CSV table of C-alpha atoms in Angstrom, one decimal:
chain,number,residue,atom,x,y,z
A,1,UNK,CA,188.6,-67.9,111.6
A,2,UNK,CA,186.3,-69.5,113.1
A,3,UNK,CA,183.5,-68.3,110.9
A,4,UNK,CA,185.1,-70.9,108.2
A,5,UNK,CA,182.6,-73.8,109.1
A,6,UNK,CA,179.6,-71.2,108.6
A,7,UNK,CA,181.5,-70.6,104.8
A,8,UNK,CA,181.3,-74.0,104.1
A,9,UNK,CA,177.7,-74.5,105.1
A,10,UNK,CA,177.0,-71.1,103.1
A,11,UNK,CA,178.7,-72.5,99.8
A,12,UNK,CA,177.0,-75.8,100.4
A,13,UNK,CA,173.9,-73.7,100.5
A,14,UNK,CA,174.8,-72.0,97.6
A,15,UNK,CA,175.8,-75.3,95.3
A,16,UNK,CA,172.3,-77.2,96.0
A,17,UNK,CA,170.1,-74.4,95.7
A,18,UNK,CA,171.1,-71.5,93.3
A,19,UNK,CA,170.6,-73.0,90.1
A,20,UNK,CA,166.7,-73.7,91.0
A,21,UNK,CA,166.7,-70.3,92.2
A,22,UNK,CA,168.9,-67.7,90.6
A,23,UNK,CA,170.4,-70.6,87.7
A,24,UNK,CA,169.7,-70.0,83.8
A,25,UNK,CA,166.1,-71.7,84.1
A,26,UNK,CA,165.9,-70.5,88.2
A,27,UNK,CA,162.7,-68.3,89.3
A,28,UNK,CA,165.0,-65.1,89.6
A,29,UNK,CA,167.8,-65.5,86.9
A,30,UNK,CA,170.9,-63.6,87.9
A,31,UNK,CA,171.5,-63.4,84.0
A,32,UNK,CA,168.8,-61.1,83.5
A,33,UNK,CA,169.3,-59.4,87.1
A,34,UNK,CA,173.1,-58.5,85.4
A,35,UNK,CA,171.7,-57.5,82.1
A,36,UNK,CA,169.2,-55.1,84.1
A,37,UNK,CA,172.2,-53.7,85.9
A,38,UNK,CA,174.5,-53.1,82.7
A,39,UNK,CA,171.6,-51.1,81.1
A,40,UNK,CA,170.8,-48.9,84.2
A,41,UNK,CA,174.6,-48.0,84.0
A,42,UNK,CA,174.4,-47.1,80.5
A,43,UNK,CA,174.9,-50.3,78.7
A,44,UNK,CA,178.6,-51.0,79.7
A,45,UNK,CA,180.4,-53.4,81.6
A,46,UNK,CA,183.0,-51.3,83.7
A,47,UNK,CA,183.7,-49.7,87.2
A,48,UNK,CA,179.7,-48.5,87.2
A,49,UNK,CA,178.6,-51.9,86.9
A,50,UNK,CA,181.2,-53.3,89.2
A,51,UNK,CA,180.4,-50.3,91.7
A,52,UNK,CA,176.4,-51.1,91.6
A,53,UNK,CA,176.4,-54.9,91.8
A,54,UNK,CA,180.0,-56.0,92.9
A,55,UNK,CA,180.2,-59.8,91.2
A,56,UNK,CA,183.2,-61.8,89.7
A,57,UNK,CA,180.1,-62.5,87.5
A,58,UNK,CA,180.6,-59.9,85.3
A,59,UNK,CA,184.4,-61.2,83.9
A,60,UNK,CA,183.0,-64.7,83.4
A,61,UNK,CA,181.0,-66.0,80.2
A,62,UNK,CA,177.1,-65.6,80.6
A,63,UNK,CA,176.7,-68.6,78.2
A,64,UNK,CA,176.6,-71.1,80.7
A,65,UNK,CA,175.4,-69.5,84.1
A,66,UNK,CA,174.7,-72.6,85.9
A,67,UNK,CA,178.3,-73.6,85.8
A,68,UNK,CA,179.3,-70.3,86.7
A,69,UNK,CA,177.2,-70.6,90.1
A,70,UNK,CA,178.4,-74.0,90.5
A,71,UNK,CA,181.9,-73.3,89.9
A,72,UNK,CA,182.1,-70.3,92.8
A,73,UNK,CA,180.3,-72.5,95.1
A,74,UNK,CA,183.0,-75.2,94.4
A,75,UNK,CA,185.8,-73.5,95.2
A,76,UNK,CA,184.2,-71.5,98.1
A,77,UNK,CA,183.7,-75.1,99.6
A,78,UNK,CA,186.9,-76.3,98.5
A,79,UNK,CA,188.9,-73.3,100.3
A,80,UNK,CA,186.5,-73.1,103.4
A,81,UNK,CA,187.2,-76.8,103.6
A,82,UNK,CA,190.8,-76.9,103.5
A,83,UNK,CA,191.0,-74.1,106.4
A,84,UNK,CA,188.8,-75.8,108.3
A,85,UNK,CA,190.2,-79.2,108.3
A,86,UNK,CA,193.6,-77.3,108.5
A,87,UNK,CA,193.2,-74.8,110.8
A,88,UNK,CA,195.4,-72.8,108.8
A,89,UNK,CA,194.3,-69.7,106.1
A,90,UNK,CA,196.3,-66.9,104.9
A,91,UNK,CA,195.0,-63.5,103.4
A,92,UNK,CA,194.9,-64.6,99.8
A,93,UNK,CA,192.6,-67.4,100.9
A,94,UNK,CA,190.6,-65.4,102.9
A,95,UNK,CA,190.1,-62.6,100.5
A,96,UNK,CA,189.6,-64.9,97.8
A,97,UNK,CA,186.5,-66.6,99.9
A,98,UNK,CA,185.3,-62.7,100.4
A,99,UNK,CA,185.0,-62.0,97.1
A,100,UNK,CA,183.7,-65.4,96.1
A,101,UNK,CA,180.5,-64.9,98.4
A,102,UNK,CA,180.2,-61.5,97.6
A,103,UNK,CA,179.9,-62.1,93.9
A,104,UNK,CA,176.9,-64.7,95.1
A,105,UNK,CA,175.1,-62.3,97.2
A,106,UNK,CA,175.0,-59.1,95.3
A,107,UNK,CA,172.9,-61.3,92.5
A,108,UNK,CA,171.1,-63.4,94.6
A,109,UNK,CA,168.2,-61.0,94.8
A,110,UNK,CA,165.3,-61.5,96.9
A,111,UNK,CA,166.9,-65.1,97.9
A,112,UNK,CA,169.9,-63.5,99.6
A,113,UNK,CA,167.8,-60.5,101.0
A,114,UNK,CA,168.9,-61.8,104.8
A,115,UNK,CA,171.0,-60.3,107.5
A,116,UNK,CA,173.3,-62.8,108.0
A,117,UNK,CA,174.5,-62.4,104.6
A,118,UNK,CA,175.8,-59.5,105.2
A,119,UNK,CA,176.9,-60.4,108.7
A,120,UNK,CA,179.1,-63.3,106.8
A,121,UNK,CA,180.4,-61.1,104.6
A,122,UNK,CA,181.3,-58.0,107.6
A,123,UNK,CA,182.7,-61.2,109.4
A,124,UNK,CA,184.7,-62.6,107.1
A,125,UNK,CA,186.0,-59.3,105.8
A,126,UNK,CA,187.6,-58.5,109.5
A,127,UNK,CA,189.3,-62.4,109.4
A,128,UNK,CA,191.2,-61.5,106.7
A,129,UNK,CA,193.2,-59.2,108.8
A,130,UNK,CA,193.6,-61.8,111.4
A,131,UNK,CA,196.0,-64.1,109.0
A,132,UNK,CA,199.0,-63.8,107.4
A,133,UNK,CA,199.9,-62.7,103.7
A,134,UNK,CA,201.3,-65.3,102.4
A,135,UNK,CA,202.7,-68.1,105.0
A,136,UNK,CA,200.3,-71.2,106.3
A,137,UNK,CA,200.3,-71.6,109.7
A,138,UNK,CA,197.9,-72.4,112.8
A,139,UNK,CA,200.1,-70.0,115.0
A,140,UNK,CA,202.2,-67.7,112.7
A,141,UNK,CA,204.7,-66.4,115.0
A,142,UNK,CA,205.3,-63.1,113.2
A,143,UNK,CA,201.6,-62.3,112.7
A,144,UNK,CA,200.1,-62.7,115.9
A,145,UNK,CA,196.4,-61.0,115.8
A,146,UNK,CA,196.3,-57.2,116.5
A,147,UNK,CA,194.5,-55.4,119.3
A,148,UNK,CA,192.9,-53.5,116.5
A,149,UNK,CA,191.4,-56.1,114.9
A,150,UNK,CA,190.0,-57.5,117.9
A,151,UNK,CA,188.4,-54.7,118.9
A,152,UNK,CA,186.8,-54.6,115.6
A,153,UNK,CA,185.1,-57.8,115.8
A,154,UNK,CA,184.0,-56.7,119.6
A,155,UNK,CA,182.5,-53.5,117.8
A,156,UNK,CA,180.6,-56.2,116.0
A,157,UNK,CA,179.1,-57.8,118.6
A,158,UNK,CA,178.1,-54.6,120.1
A,159,UNK,CA,176.4,-53.4,116.7
A,160,UNK,CA,174.7,-56.7,116.4
A,161,UNK,CA,173.1,-56.9,119.7
A,162,UNK,CA,172.3,-53.1,120.3
A,163,UNK,CA,170.3,-53.1,116.7
A,164,UNK,CA,168.5,-56.5,117.6
A,165,UNK,CA,167.6,-54.7,120.9
A,166,UNK,CA,166.7,-51.4,119.7
A,167,UNK,CA,164.5,-52.3,116.7
A,168,UNK,CA,162.4,-54.6,119.7
A,169,UNK,CA,162.0,-51.7,121.7
A,170,UNK,CA,161.1,-49.3,118.6
A,171,UNK,CA,159.0,-52.0,117.3
A,172,UNK,CA,156.4,-54.2,117.9
A,173,UNK,CA,154.1,-53.1,121.3
A,174,UNK,CA,154.3,-56.9,122.4
A,175,UNK,CA,158.0,-56.5,123.3
A,176,UNK,CA,157.4,-53.7,125.6
A,177,UNK,CA,154.8,-55.5,127.3
A,178,UNK,CA,156.6,-58.6,127.5
A,179,UNK,CA,154.6,-60.9,125.7
A,180,UNK,CA,156.4,-61.9,122.3
A,181,UNK,CA,157.5,-64.6,123.7
A,182,UNK,CA,154.2,-66.0,124.0
A,183,UNK,CA,154.1,-65.9,119.9
A,184,UNK,CA,157.5,-66.5,118.6
A,185,UNK,CA,158.1,-70.1,119.0
A,186,UNK,CA,155.0,-70.9,117.1
A,187,UNK,CA,155.3,-67.9,114.5
A,188,UNK,CA,159.0,-68.1,113.8
A,189,UNK,CA,160.0,-68.7,109.9
A,190,UNK,CA,160.6,-72.2,110.2
A,191,UNK,CA,160.2,-73.6,113.9
A,192,UNK,CA,162.3,-77.0,115.1
A,193,UNK,CA,161.0,-79.9,117.5
A,194,UNK,CA,162.0,-78.0,120.5
A,195,UNK,CA,159.9,-74.7,119.5
A,196,UNK,CA,156.9,-77.2,119.9
A,197,UNK,CA,157.6,-77.5,123.5
A,198,UNK,CA,158.8,-74.3,124.5
A,199,UNK,CA,155.9,-72.8,123.1
A,200,UNK,CA,153.9,-74.5,126.0
A,201,UNK,CA,156.3,-72.9,128.6
A,202,UNK,CA,154.5,-71.0,131.8
A,203,UNK,CA,153.5,-67.5,130.8
A,204,UNK,CA,155.7,-66.1,133.6
A,205,UNK,CA,158.9,-67.8,131.8
A,206,UNK,CA,157.9,-66.0,128.5
A,207,UNK,CA,158.0,-62.9,130.5
A,208,UNK,CA,161.2,-63.9,132.1
A,209,UNK,CA,162.4,-64.8,128.5
A,210,UNK,CA,161.9,-61.5,127.2
A,211,UNK,CA,162.8,-59.3,129.8
A,212,UNK,CA,166.0,-61.7,129.3
A,213,UNK,CA,166.1,-60.7,125.8
A,214,UNK,CA,166.1,-56.8,126.4
A,215,UNK,CA,169.1,-57.4,129.0
A,216,UNK,CA,171.3,-58.8,127.0
A,217,UNK,CA,170.7,-57.2,123.8
A,218,UNK,CA,170.6,-53.7,125.3
A,219,UNK,CA,172.6,-53.9,128.8
A,220,UNK,CA,175.2,-56.5,128.2
A,221,UNK,CA,177.1,-55.4,125.2
A,222,UNK,CA,178.5,-52.4,127.1
A,223,UNK,CA,180.2,-54.6,129.3
A,224,UNK,CA,182.4,-55.0,126.5
A,225,UNK,CA,183.9,-51.6,127.4
A,226,UNK,CA,184.1,-52.2,131.4
A,227,UNK,CA,187.7,-54.1,131.3
A,228,UNK,CA,188.7,-57.4,131.0
A,229,UNK,CA,186.3,-59.2,133.4
A,230,UNK,CA,183.3,-57.7,132.2
A,231,UNK,CA,184.3,-58.1,128.6
A,232,UNK,CA,184.6,-62.0,129.1
A,233,UNK,CA,181.5,-62.0,130.8
A,234,UNK,CA,179.7,-60.5,127.9
A,235,UNK,CA,181.2,-63.0,125.8
A,236,UNK,CA,180.3,-65.7,127.8
A,237,UNK,CA,176.5,-64.3,128.1
A,238,UNK,CA,176.3,-63.6,124.2
A,239,UNK,CA,177.4,-67.2,123.5
A,240,UNK,CA,174.9,-68.9,125.9
A,241,UNK,CA,171.9,-66.5,124.7
A,242,UNK,CA,173.1,-67.5,121.0
A,243,UNK,CA,173.2,-71.4,122.0
A,244,UNK,CA,169.5,-70.9,123.5
A,245,UNK,CA,168.3,-69.3,120.1
A,246,UNK,CA,170.0,-72.5,118.0
A,247,UNK,CA,168.2,-74.8,120.0
A,248,UNK,CA,164.7,-73.4,119.9
A,249,UNK,CA,164.3,-72.5,116.0
A,250,UNK,CA,165.9,-72.7,112.5
A,251,UNK,CA,167.8,-69.2,112.1
A,252,UNK,CA,170.0,-70.6,109.3
A,253,UNK,CA,173.4,-69.9,110.3
A,254,UNK,CA,172.9,-66.4,111.8
A,255,UNK,CA,173.3,-67.6,115.7
A,256,UNK,CA,176.3,-69.7,114.7
A,257,UNK,CA,177.8,-66.9,112.8
A,258,UNK,CA,177.0,-64.5,115.9
A,259,UNK,CA,179.1,-66.6,118.2
A,260,UNK,CA,182.1,-65.7,116.5
A,261,UNK,CA,182.4,-62.2,117.2
A,262,UNK,CA,181.5,-63.2,120.9
A,263,UNK,CA,184.8,-64.9,120.6
A,264,UNK,CA,186.9,-61.8,120.5
A,265,UNK,CA,185.3,-61.0,124.1
A,266,UNK,CA,188.1,-63.3,125.3
A,267,UNK,CA,191.6,-63.4,126.1
A,268,UNK,CA,194.3,-66.4,125.9
A,269,UNK,CA,194.2,-67.0,129.7
A,270,UNK,CA,190.5,-67.4,129.6
A,271,UNK,CA,190.4,-69.9,126.5
A,272,UNK,CA,193.4,-72.0,127.4
A,273,UNK,CA,191.2,-74.6,129.1
A,274,UNK,CA,189.9,-75.6,125.6
A,275,UNK,CA,193.6,-76.8,124.3
A,276,UNK,CA,195.5,-79.6,125.4
A,277,UNK,CA,198.6,-79.3,127.5
A,278,UNK,CA,201.6,-79.7,125.3
A,279,UNK,CA,199.4,-79.4,121.8
A,280,UNK,CA,200.9,-77.5,119.2
A,281,UNK,CA,198.9,-74.5,119.3
A,282,UNK,CA,199.0,-74.1,122.7
A,283,UNK,CA,202.6,-74.7,123.2
A,284,UNK,CA,203.5,-71.8,120.4
A,285,UNK,CA,201.2,-69.7,122.1
A,286,UNK,CA,203.1,-70.2,125.3
A,287,UNK,CA,206.6,-70.0,123.9
A,288,UNK,CA,205.5,-66.6,122.3
A,289,UNK,CA,204.0,-65.4,125.6
A,290,UNK,CA,207.4,-66.6,127.4
A,291,UNK,CA,209.4,-64.6,124.7
A,292,UNK,CA,207.0,-61.0,125.7
A,293,UNK,CA,207.6,-61.3,129.3
A,294,UNK,CA,211.3,-62.2,129.0
A,295,UNK,CA,211.6,-58.7,126.6
A,296,UNK,CA,213.0,-61.7,123.8
A,297,UNK,CA,210.5,-60.2,121.4
A,298,UNK,CA,211.3,-60.5,117.4
A,299,UNK,CA,212.2,-57.2,116.5
A,300,UNK,CA,209.9,-55.8,113.6
A,301,UNK,CA,210.9,-56.3,110.0
A,302,UNK,CA,209.4,-54.0,107.1
A,303,UNK,CA,206.9,-56.5,106.3
A,304,UNK,CA,206.0,-56.3,110.1
A,305,UNK,CA,205.9,-52.7,110.0
A,306,UNK,CA,203.8,-52.3,106.8
A,307,UNK,CA,201.0,-54.7,108.8
A,308,UNK,CA,200.8,-52.6,111.6
A,309,UNK,CA,200.3,-49.7,109.0
A,310,UNK,CA,197.3,-51.9,107.4
A,311,UNK,CA,195.7,-52.9,110.8
A,312,UNK,CA,195.8,-49.1,112.0
A,313,UNK,CA,194.1,-48.2,108.7
A,314,UNK,CA,191.7,-50.9,109.0
A,315,UNK,CA,190.5,-49.6,112.2
A,316,UNK,CA,190.5,-45.9,110.7
A,317,UNK,CA,188.4,-47.3,108.0
A,318,UNK,CA,185.8,-49.1,110.3
A,319,UNK,CA,185.4,-46.1,112.3
A,320,UNK,CA,184.3,-44.0,109.5
A,321,UNK,CA,181.8,-46.5,108.0
A,322,UNK,CA,180.6,-46.8,111.0
A,323,UNK,CA,179.4,-43.4,111.4
A,324,UNK,CA,176.0,-43.8,109.4
A,325,UNK,CA,175.5,-47.3,110.9
A,326,UNK,CA,175.6,-45.4,115.2
A,327,UNK,CA,173.8,-42.6,113.2
A,328,UNK,CA,171.0,-45.1,112.3
A,329,UNK,CA,171.2,-47.1,115.7
A,330,UNK,CA,170.3,-43.4,117.5
A,331,UNK,CA,167.2,-42.9,115.1
A,332,UNK,CA,164.0,-43.6,116.0
A,333,UNK,CA,163.2,-44.4,112.6
A,334,UNK,CA,166.2,-47.3,112.7
A,335,UNK,CA,166.4,-49.3,110.0
A,336,UNK,CA,167.6,-52.9,110.0
A,337,UNK,CA,169.8,-55.3,108.3
A,338,UNK,CA,170.9,-52.9,105.6
A,339,UNK,CA,174.5,-51.7,104.3
A,340,UNK,CA,175.5,-47.9,103.7
A,341,UNK,CA,178.7,-49.2,101.5
A,342,UNK,CA,178.8,-51.8,98.3
A,343,UNK,CA,181.2,-53.8,99.9
A,344,UNK,CA,179.4,-54.4,102.9
A,345,UNK,CA,182.0,-53.8,105.4
A,346,UNK,CA,179.7,-52.4,108.1
A,347,UNK,CA,176.3,-52.8,108.5
A,348,UNK,CA,173.4,-52.2,110.2
A,349,UNK,CA,171.4,-55.6,112.2
A,350,UNK,CA,168.1,-56.2,113.7
A,351,UNK,CA,166.1,-59.2,114.2
A,352,UNK,CA,162.1,-59.8,115.1
A,353,UNK,CA,161.7,-56.2,115.1
A,354,UNK,CA,157.8,-57.1,115.0
A,355,UNK,CA,156.5,-60.4,116.0
A,356,UNK,CA,152.9,-62.0,114.0
A,357,UNK,CA,150.9,-63.2,116.2
A,358,UNK,CA,149.6,-66.2,114.1
A,359,UNK,CA,150.8,-68.7,111.9
A,360,UNK,CA,149.6,-68.7,108.2
A,361,UNK,CA,151.0,-70.8,105.7
A,362,UNK,CA,150.4,-71.1,101.5
A,363,UNK,CA,149.7,-74.7,100.8
A,364,UNK,CA,150.5,-75.5,96.9
A,365,UNK,CA,147.5,-78.2,95.7
A,366,UNK,CA,147.1,-79.7,92.1
A,367,UNK,CA,144.5,-81.7,90.5
A,368,UNK,CA,144.3,-84.2,87.4
A,369,UNK,CA,140.6,-83.0,87.2
A,370,UNK,CA,139.8,-80.9,83.9
A,371,UNK,CA,137.5,-78.6,86.2
A,372,UNK,CA,139.1,-76.8,89.1
A,373,UNK,CA,135.4,-76.1,90.2
A,374,UNK,CA,134.2,-79.7,90.1
A,375,UNK,CA,133.5,-80.5,93.6
A,376,UNK,CA,134.6,-84.3,92.9
A,377,UNK,CA,138.0,-82.9,91.8
A,378,UNK,CA,141.0,-84.3,94.2
A,379,UNK,CA,143.2,-81.9,95.2
A,380,UNK,CA,146.7,-83.2,96.3
A,381,UNK,CA,149.1,-81.3,98.6
A,382,UNK,CA,153.0,-80.7,97.8
A,383,UNK,CA,155.2,-80.5,100.8
A,384,UNK,CA,158.6,-78.6,101.2
A,385,UNK,CA,161.5,-79.5,102.8
A,386,UNK,CA,161.0,-77.8,105.9
A,387,UNK,CA,158.5,-75.5,106.2
A,388,UNK,CA,154.8,-76.4,108.1
A,389,UNK,CA,152.4,-78.3,105.8
A,390,UNK,CA,151.8,-82.0,106.7
A,391,UNK,CA,150.0,-81.7,110.1
A,392,UNK,CA,151.7,-85.2,111.1
A,393,UNK,CA,155.2,-84.4,110.0
A,394,UNK,CA,157.1,-82.9,112.8
A,395,UNK,CA,159.0,-79.9,112.4
A,396,UNK,CA,163.0,-80.3,110.8
A,397,UNK,CA,166.0,-79.9,112.6
A,398,UNK,CA,168.4,-78.4,109.9
A,399,UNK,CA,170.5,-75.2,111.3
A,400,UNK,CA,172.9,-74.1,110.4
A,401,UNK,CA,171.8,-75.2,106.7
A,402,UNK,CA,168.9,-73.0,105.3
A,403,UNK,CA,166.3,-73.9,102.5
A,404,UNK,CA,165.9,-70.1,100.9
A,405,UNK,CA,162.4,-71.3,99.3
A,406,UNK,CA,161.0,-72.3,102.5
A,407,UNK,CA,161.8,-69.2,104.3
A,408,UNK,CA,160.4,-66.8,101.8
A,409,UNK,CA,157.1,-68.6,101.6
A,410,UNK,CA,156.6,-67.3,105.4
A,411,UNK,CA,156.7,-63.8,104.2
A,412,UNK,CA,154.7,-64.9,101.1
A,413,UNK,CA,151.9,-66.6,103.9
A,414,UNK,CA,151.1,-63.1,105.4
A,415,UNK,CA,151.3,-61.0,102.1
A,416,UNK,CA,149.2,-61.5,99.0
A,417,UNK,CA,150.4,-63.6,95.7
A,418,UNK,CA,150.1,-59.7,94.0
A,419,UNK,CA,153.2,-58.7,96.3
A,420,UNK,CA,154.9,-62.0,95.7
A,421,UNK,CA,154.3,-62.8,92.2
A,422,UNK,CA,157.1,-65.5,92.2
A,423,UNK,CA,154.7,-67.6,94.2
A,424,UNK,CA,152.8,-67.4,91.1
A,425,UNK,CA,156.1,-68.8,88.8
A,426,UNK,CA,156.5,-71.3,91.0
A,427,UNK,CA,152.8,-72.4,90.2
A,428,UNK,CA,153.5,-72.6,86.8
A,429,UNK,CA,156.4,-74.6,87.3
A,430,UNK,CA,154.6,-76.9,88.8
A,431,UNK,CA,152.0,-77.4,86.1
A,432,UNK,CA,154.5,-78.5,84.2
A,433,UNK,CA,156.4,-81.0,86.6
A,434,UNK,CA,159.2,-78.7,86.2
A,435,UNK,CA,162.3,-80.6,87.9
A,436,UNK,CA,164.1,-77.6,89.0
A,437,UNK,CA,161.5,-76.7,91.3
A,438,UNK,CA,160.7,-80.0,92.3
A,439,UNK,CA,164.0,-80.5,94.0
A,440,UNK,CA,163.1,-77.8,96.2
A,441,UNK,CA,160.7,-79.9,97.6
A,442,UNK,CA,160.1,-82.8,99.5
A,443,UNK,CA,157.0,-84.3,98.1
A,444,UNK,CA,155.5,-84.4,94.8
A,445,UNK,CA,152.0,-85.5,94.5
A,446,UNK,CA,152.4,-86.4,91.1
A,447,UNK,CA,155.6,-88.1,90.7
A,448,UNK,CA,155.6,-90.8,88.1
A,449,UNK,CA,152.2,-89.5,86.9
A,450,UNK,CA,150.9,-86.8,84.5
A,451,UNK,CA,151.5,-83.0,85.4
A,452,UNK,CA,148.4,-81.5,87.2
A,453,UNK,CA,146.1,-79.6,85.2
A,454,UNK,CA,145.5,-77.1,87.5
A,455,UNK,CA,147.4,-75.7,90.7
A,456,UNK,CA,146.1,-73.4,93.4
A,457,UNK,CA,147.2,-71.9,96.3
A,458,UNK,CA,145.4,-72.5,99.6
A,459,UNK,CA,145.7,-70.4,102.7
A,460,UNK,CA,145.8,-71.6,106.6
A,461,UNK,CA,146.2,-70.7,109.6
A,462,UNK,CA,148.4,-73.4,111.4
A,463,UNK,CA,148.9,-73.7,115.5
A,464,UNK,CA,150.7,-76.2,117.3
A,465,UNK,CA,148.8,-79.3,118.7
A,466,UNK,CA,148.7,-79.0,122.5
A,467,UNK,CA,151.2,-81.9,124.3
A,468,UNK,CA,149.6,-84.5,125.3
A,469,UNK,CA,146.0,-83.7,123.9
A,470,UNK,CA,144.2,-86.4,121.9
A,471,UNK,CA,145.7,-84.4,118.7
A,472,UNK,CA,149.2,-85.4,119.7
A,473,UNK,CA,148.3,-88.6,120.6
A,474,UNK,CA,147.4,-89.2,117.0
A,475,UNK,CA,150.7,-88.0,115.9
A,476,UNK,CA,149.4,-84.4,115.0
A,477,UNK,CA,152.3,-81.5,115.6
A,478,UNK,CA,150.0,-78.8,114.3
A,479,UNK,CA,146.2,-78.2,113.7
A,480,UNK,CA,145.2,-76.2,110.9
A,481,UNK,CA,142.1,-74.0,109.9
A,482,UNK,CA,141.2,-73.3,106.3
A,483,UNK,CA,141.1,-69.2,105.7
A,484,UNK,CA,140.7,-69.5,102.1
A,485,UNK,CA,142.5,-69.4,98.2
A,486,UNK,CA,145.9,-67.7,98.4
A,487,UNK,CA,145.7,-67.7,94.6
A,488,UNK,CA,143.1,-69.0,92.4
A,489,UNK,CA,143.5,-72.4,90.3
A,490,UNK,CA,145.5,-71.9,87.6
A,491,UNK,CA,146.4,-73.4,84.3
A,492,UNK,CA,149.4,-73.2,81.6
A,493,UNK,CA,147.5,-71.9,78.9
A,494,UNK,CA,145.4,-69.4,81.3
A,495,UNK,CA,149.4,-68.1,82.4
A,496,UNK,CA,150.5,-67.6,79.3
A,497,UNK,CA,149.9,-63.7,79.4
A,498,UNK,CA,151.0,-63.5,83.2
A,499,UNK,CA,154.3,-65.0,82.3
A,500,UNK,CA,154.9,-63.5,79.0
A,501,UNK,CA,154.4,-59.9,80.8
A,502,UNK,CA,157.1,-60.6,83.4
A,503,UNK,CA,159.2,-62.0,80.9
A,504,UNK,CA,159.2,-65.2,82.4
A,505,UNK,CA,159.6,-68.5,80.1
A,506,UNK,CA,156.6,-70.2,80.0
A,507,UNK,CA,156.8,-73.6,81.4
A,508,UNK,CA,156.5,-76.5,78.7
A,509,UNK,CA,153.0,-78.0,77.7
A,510,UNK,CA,153.0,-81.7,78.1
A,511,UNK,CA,152.2,-83.4,75.1
A,512,UNK,CA,149.1,-85.1,76.4
A,513,UNK,CA,147.5,-81.7,76.9
A,514,UNK,CA,148.3,-80.2,73.7
């Protein structure tokens, strides 16, 4: 149940951002997506639709999709908050949380296309079988964690780390010549303040980091199968590794989540020091252990026997679903962050198979000038909540929280706007001062004023300033150089045909422009 704090975060992100991204008037409305799935499976909402896109939204009224999305997020926050505060859960609560988050991920489209979504779902699925069916207790006496369930978590951390390690070795050449860390801190999706300083580490330290990464991801996972002590060593190293990653960048809740299966590498004896002597949980565990040692174990009843059968069945299911995952790990054409079953019970993982060697950013700018080509036109910049923009703004620190739009803007910067058409959708919304999209931004230069007449995307190359340099002394965290236009200046009227061809609602034209 260690994944519960992250479930609170995940549902909180959903509540704060889903309406703007996949809501009724979002950038990619989930209602449109569900309708396209419905047409694809023959026009009916049945098992085919549910199998293609598992979501409770199929069974809810679509008259107010924003309310549906908020309702799912709020129920998820309430249930996960209850488990977090009380330390108690049962299968009913855990299944409900799993189904609710599944329902969001499967309609989230591009905004939910990250590996940590599947990892949270897989972790949550395994956590279901650590809990009693009905009762609520921090340490249920008749439902101790099954060894089968413990090993499913250990198998998860092994797959996560091997997937990440193998995709690197097979991917970017810089992982093999040990130079990837020369670039990573500066070019990762959303750097934090520590990234600024770690980027300037000596070259030999970056080589050490890369070698350590390969050792931790490719060698250490096998410690899991070498007995109790080596399994504990694996758990300790993996947790330390994740802490380093948390400190050095904003990678959503990915690294926090990866700590969870690492905890399964420890047993009660190795974790006992974390609990006060005489505390309720520790006292109950000691009593159970003493009863086991004295041979006074509770005679299994019918429910306990059924539970054992369920646990073994889960182990068999995980083993069966792991076959294509293992084949993928062994393949020279390995793919990462992919699911081979619609319920995402067992998935492939990986991260940073390729490293970008320079950081580019898309900067949205708007002007009130009637002529965008006028040399006297004043172009004012929008600022996102976390991604680099203003060179004087310190990198943010938000992990385990996550701004989905900021993350996707990182991908858009090394693609073209034709490959990321949603960028133009945002531009159209900015032209009408759309409050929904603007709520995903930090600064609107036209707040309290007329909307811009034109919006354009500028492409810049960003580098960290040198600590102690004149630029740093001036308060500059970044140095940037213009590359050119990312997309040309656009106005609402000029976008009408573009929006219509994609079935996007055309933004409202302000009355002063009519």
